Coordinates of N, CA and C in Angstrom, one line a residue:
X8 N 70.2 83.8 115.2 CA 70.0 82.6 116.1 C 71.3 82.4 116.8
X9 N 71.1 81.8 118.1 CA 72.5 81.7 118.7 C 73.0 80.7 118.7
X10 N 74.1 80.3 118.0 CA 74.8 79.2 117.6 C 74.8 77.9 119.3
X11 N 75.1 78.3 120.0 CA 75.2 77.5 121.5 C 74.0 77.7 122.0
X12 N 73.0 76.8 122.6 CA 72.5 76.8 124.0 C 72.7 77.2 125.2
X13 N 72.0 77.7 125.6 CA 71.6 78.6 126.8 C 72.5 77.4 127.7
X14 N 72.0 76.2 127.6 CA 73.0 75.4 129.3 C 74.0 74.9 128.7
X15 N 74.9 75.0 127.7 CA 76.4 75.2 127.2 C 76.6 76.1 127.7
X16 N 76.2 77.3 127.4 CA 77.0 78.8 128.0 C 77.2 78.5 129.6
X17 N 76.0 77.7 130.2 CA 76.3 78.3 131.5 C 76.6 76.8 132.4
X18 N 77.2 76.1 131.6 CA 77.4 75.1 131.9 C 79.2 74.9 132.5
X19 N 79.9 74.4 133.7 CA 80.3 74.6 134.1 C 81.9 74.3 133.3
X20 N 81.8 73.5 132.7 CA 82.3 72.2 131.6 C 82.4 73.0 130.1
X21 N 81.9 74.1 129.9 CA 81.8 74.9 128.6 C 83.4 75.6 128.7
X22 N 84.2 75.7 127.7 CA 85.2 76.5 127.7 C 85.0 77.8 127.8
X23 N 86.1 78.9 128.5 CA 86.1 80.0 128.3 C 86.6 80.4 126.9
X24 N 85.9 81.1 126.3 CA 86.1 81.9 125.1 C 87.6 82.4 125.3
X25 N 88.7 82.1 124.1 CA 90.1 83.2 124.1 C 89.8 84.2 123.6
X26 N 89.5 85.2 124.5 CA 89.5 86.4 123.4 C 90.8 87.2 123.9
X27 N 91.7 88.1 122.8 CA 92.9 89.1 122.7 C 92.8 89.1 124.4
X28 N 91.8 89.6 125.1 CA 92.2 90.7 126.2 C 92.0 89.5 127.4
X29 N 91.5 88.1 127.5 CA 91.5 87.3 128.0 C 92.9 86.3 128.0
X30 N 93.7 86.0 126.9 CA 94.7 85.7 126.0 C 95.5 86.5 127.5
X31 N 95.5 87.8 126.9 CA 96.7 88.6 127.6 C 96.7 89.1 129.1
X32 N 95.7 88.5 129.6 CA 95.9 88.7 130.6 C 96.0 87.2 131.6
X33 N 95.5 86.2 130.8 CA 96.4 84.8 131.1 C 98.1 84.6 131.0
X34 N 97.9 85.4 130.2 CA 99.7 85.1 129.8 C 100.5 86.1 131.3
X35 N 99.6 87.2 131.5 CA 100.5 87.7 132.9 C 99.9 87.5 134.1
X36 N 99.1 86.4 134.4 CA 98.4 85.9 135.7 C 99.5 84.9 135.9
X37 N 99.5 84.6 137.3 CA 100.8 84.1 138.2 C 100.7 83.6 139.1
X38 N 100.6 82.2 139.8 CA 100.3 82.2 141.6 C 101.4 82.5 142.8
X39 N 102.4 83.0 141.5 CA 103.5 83.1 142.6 C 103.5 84.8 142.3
X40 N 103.1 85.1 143.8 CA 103.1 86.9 144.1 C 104.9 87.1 143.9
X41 N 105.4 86.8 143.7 CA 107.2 87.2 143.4 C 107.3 87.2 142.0
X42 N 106.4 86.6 141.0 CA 106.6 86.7 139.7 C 106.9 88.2 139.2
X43 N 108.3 88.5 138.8 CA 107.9 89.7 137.8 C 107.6 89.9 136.7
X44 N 106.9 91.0 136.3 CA 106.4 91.6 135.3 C 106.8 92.4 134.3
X45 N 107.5 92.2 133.1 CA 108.3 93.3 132.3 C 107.9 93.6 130.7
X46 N 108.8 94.8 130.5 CA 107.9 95.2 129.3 C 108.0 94.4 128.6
X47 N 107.0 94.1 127.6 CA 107.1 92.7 126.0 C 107.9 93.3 125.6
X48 N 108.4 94.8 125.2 CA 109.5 95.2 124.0 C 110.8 95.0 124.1
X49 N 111.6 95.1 125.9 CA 112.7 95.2 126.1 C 112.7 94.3 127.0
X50 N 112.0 94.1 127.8 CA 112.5 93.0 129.4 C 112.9 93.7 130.3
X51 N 112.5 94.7 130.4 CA 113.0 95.8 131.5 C 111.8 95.2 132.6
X52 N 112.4 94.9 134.1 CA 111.5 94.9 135.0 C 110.6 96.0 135.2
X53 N 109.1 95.6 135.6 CA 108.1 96.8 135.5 C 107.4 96.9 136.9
X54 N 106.5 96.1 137.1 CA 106.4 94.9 138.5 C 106.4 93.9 138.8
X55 N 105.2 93.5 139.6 CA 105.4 92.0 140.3 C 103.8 91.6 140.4
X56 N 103.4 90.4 140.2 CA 102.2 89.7 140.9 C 101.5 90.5 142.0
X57 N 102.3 90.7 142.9 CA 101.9 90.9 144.3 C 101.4 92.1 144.2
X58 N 101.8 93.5 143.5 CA 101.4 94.3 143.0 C 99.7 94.9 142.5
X59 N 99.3 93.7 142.2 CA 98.0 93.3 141.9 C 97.0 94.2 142.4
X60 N 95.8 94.6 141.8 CA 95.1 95.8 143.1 C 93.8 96.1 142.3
X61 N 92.4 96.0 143.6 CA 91.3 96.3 142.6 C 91.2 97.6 142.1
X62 N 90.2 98.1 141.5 CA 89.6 99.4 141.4 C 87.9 99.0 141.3
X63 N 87.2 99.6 141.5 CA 85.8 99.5 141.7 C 85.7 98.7 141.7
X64 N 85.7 97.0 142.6 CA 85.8 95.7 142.6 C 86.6 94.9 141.5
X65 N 87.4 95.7 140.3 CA 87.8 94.5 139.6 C 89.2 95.3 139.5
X66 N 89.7 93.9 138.8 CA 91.2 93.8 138.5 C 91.5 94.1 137.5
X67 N 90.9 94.0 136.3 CA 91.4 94.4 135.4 C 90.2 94.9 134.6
X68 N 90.6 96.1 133.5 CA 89.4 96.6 132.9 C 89.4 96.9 131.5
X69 N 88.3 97.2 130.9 CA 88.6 97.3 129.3 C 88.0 98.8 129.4
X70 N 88.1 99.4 128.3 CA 88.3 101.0 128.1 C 88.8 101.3 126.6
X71 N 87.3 102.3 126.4 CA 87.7 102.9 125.1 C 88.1 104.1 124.9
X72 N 89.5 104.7 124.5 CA 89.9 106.0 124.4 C 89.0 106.9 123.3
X73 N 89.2 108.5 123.4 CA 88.5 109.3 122.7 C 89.0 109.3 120.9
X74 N 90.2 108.6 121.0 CA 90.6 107.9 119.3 C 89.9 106.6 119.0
X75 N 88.9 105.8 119.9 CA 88.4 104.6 119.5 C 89.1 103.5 120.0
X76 N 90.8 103.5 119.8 CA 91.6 102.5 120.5 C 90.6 101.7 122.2
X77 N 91.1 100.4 122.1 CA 90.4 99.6 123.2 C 92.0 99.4 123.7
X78 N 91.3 99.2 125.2 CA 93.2 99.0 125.9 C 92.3 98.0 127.3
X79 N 92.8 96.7 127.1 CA 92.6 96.0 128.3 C 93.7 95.7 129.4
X80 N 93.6 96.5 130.3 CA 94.3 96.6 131.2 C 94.0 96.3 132.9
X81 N 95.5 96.2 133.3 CA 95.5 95.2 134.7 C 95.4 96.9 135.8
X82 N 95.0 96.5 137.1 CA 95.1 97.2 138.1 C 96.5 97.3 138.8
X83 N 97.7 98.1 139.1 CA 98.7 98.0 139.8 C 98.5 98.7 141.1
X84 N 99.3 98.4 142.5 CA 99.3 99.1 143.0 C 100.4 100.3 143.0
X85 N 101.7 99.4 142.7 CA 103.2 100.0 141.9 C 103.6 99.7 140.5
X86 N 104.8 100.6 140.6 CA 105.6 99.5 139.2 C 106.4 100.4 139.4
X87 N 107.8 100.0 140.0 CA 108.5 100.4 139.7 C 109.6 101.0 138.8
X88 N 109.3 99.9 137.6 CA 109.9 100.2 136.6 C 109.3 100.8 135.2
X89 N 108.0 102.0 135.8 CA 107.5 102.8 135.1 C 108.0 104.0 135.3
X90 N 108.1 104.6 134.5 CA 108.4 106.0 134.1 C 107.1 106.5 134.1
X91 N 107.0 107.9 134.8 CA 105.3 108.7 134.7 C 105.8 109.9 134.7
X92 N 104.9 110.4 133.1 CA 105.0 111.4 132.6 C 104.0 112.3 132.0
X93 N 104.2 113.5 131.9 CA 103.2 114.2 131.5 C 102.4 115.0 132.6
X94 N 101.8 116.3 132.4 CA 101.2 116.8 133.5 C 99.7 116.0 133.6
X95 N 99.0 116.2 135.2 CA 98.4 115.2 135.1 C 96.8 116.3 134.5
X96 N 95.8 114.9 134.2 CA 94.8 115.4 133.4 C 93.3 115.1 134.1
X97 N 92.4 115.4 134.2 CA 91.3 115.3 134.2 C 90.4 114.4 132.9
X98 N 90.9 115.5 131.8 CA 90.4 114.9 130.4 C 90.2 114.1 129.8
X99 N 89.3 112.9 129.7 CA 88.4 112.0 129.3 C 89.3 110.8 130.5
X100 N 88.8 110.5 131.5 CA 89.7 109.7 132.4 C 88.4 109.0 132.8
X101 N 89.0 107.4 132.8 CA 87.8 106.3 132.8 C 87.4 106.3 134.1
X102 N 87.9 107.1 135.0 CA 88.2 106.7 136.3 C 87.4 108.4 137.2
X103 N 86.0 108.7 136.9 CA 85.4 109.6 137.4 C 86.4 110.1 139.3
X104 N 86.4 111.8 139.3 CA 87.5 112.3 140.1 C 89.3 111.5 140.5
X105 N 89.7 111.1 139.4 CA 90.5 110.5 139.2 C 91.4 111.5 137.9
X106 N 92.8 111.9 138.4 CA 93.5 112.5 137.0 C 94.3 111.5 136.6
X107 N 95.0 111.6 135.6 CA 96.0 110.7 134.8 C 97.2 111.2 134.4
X108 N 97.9 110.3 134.3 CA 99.2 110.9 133.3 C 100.0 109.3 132.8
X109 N 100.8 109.4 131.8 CA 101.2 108.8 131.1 C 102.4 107.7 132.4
X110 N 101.7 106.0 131.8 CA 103.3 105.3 132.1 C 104.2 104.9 131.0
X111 N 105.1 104.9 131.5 CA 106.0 104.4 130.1 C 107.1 103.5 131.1
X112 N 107.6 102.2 130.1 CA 108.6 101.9 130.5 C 110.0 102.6 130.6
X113 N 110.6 102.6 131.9 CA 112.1 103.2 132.0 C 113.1 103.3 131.4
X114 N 112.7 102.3 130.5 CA 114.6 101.5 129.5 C 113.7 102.2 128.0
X115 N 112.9 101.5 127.5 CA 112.4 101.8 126.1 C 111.9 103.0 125.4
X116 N 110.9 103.4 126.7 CA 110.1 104.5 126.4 C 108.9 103.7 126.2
X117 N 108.5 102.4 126.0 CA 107.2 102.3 125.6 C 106.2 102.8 126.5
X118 N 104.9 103.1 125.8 CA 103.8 103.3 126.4 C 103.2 102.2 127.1
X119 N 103.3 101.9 128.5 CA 102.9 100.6 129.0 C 100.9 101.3 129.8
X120 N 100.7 102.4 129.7 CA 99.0 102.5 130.2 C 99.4 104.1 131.1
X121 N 99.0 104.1 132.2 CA 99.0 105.4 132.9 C 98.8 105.2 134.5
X122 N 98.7 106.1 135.3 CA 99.2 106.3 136.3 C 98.1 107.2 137.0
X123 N 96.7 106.6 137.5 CA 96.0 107.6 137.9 C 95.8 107.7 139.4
X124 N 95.8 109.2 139.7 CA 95.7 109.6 141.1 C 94.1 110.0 141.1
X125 N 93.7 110.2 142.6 CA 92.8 110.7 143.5 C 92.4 110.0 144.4
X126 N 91.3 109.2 145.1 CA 91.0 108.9 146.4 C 92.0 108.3 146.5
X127 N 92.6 107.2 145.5 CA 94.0 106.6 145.7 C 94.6 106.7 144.7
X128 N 95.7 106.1 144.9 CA 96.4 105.7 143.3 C 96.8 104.4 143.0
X129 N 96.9 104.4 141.9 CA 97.2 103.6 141.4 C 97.7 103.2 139.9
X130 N 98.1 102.4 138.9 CA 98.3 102.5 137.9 C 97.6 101.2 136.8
X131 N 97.2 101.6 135.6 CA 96.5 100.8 134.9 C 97.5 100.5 133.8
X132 N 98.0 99.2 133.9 CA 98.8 98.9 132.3 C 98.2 97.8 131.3
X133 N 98.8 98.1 130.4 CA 97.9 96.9 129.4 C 98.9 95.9 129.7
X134 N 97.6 94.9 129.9 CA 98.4 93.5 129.9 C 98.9 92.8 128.6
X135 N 98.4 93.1 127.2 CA 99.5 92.6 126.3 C 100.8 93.4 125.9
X136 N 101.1 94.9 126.7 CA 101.9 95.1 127.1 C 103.4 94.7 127.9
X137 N 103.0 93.9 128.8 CA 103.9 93.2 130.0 C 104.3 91.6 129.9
X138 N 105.2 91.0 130.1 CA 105.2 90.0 130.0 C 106.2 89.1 131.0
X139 N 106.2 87.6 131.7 CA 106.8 87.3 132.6 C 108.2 87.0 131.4
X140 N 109.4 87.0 132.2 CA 110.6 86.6 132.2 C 111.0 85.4 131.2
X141 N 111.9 84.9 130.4 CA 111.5 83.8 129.8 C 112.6 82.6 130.2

């Protein structure tokens, strides 16, 4: 049985659900396109707001790796302050004719998402990854 009614859910006035990948991606939404973006581990600048970029109409996407791991991540057009590594891949890439390779932050080494090329590029980081300045 479903705990809520149909015109709760779709009622304007109904809260949005916090869920982890909602959470984290509030925490790095911004109306100022100058905001920067840095790793949660070290604070190394990564990008910026402005940076922002769709892919198949959306901004950000959820994705299950071939280990099960879920990774909810934002669309970049840059990031400067990524490191991209690794030869690039084909193999299991969410992003049909699209290859990949690893991003990592510059200073830490953390794993901040990847860096995929073909009709364009672009890069996908996890937003509980990144975080504004404090």
């Amino acid at each position: 049985m479903n705990p809520s009614p149909r015109w709760l859910k779709d009622s304007p006035a109904a809260p949005a659900r916090a869920t982890p990948a909602r959470q984290a991606e509030d925490a790095t939404e911004s109306r100022d396109p100058e905001k920067p973006l840095c790793c949660a581990r070290c604070g190394h600048f990564i990008t910026r707001e402005r940076d922002r970029t769709t892919v198949n109409g959306r901004a950000t996407h959820t994705r299950v790796n071939p280990s099960g791991f879920v990774f909810h991540f934002g669309c970049f057009a840059r990031a400067e302050g990524a490191l991209i590594v690794g030869p690039p891949t084909a193999e299991a890439s969410w992003f049909p004719g699209f290859v990949w390779r690893y991003a990592m932050c510059a200073e830490c080494k953390t794993h901040l998402g990847w860096s995929f090329h073909g009709e364009s590029d672009f890069l996908g980081l996890v937003l509980d990854r990144l975080t504004t300045p404090s």
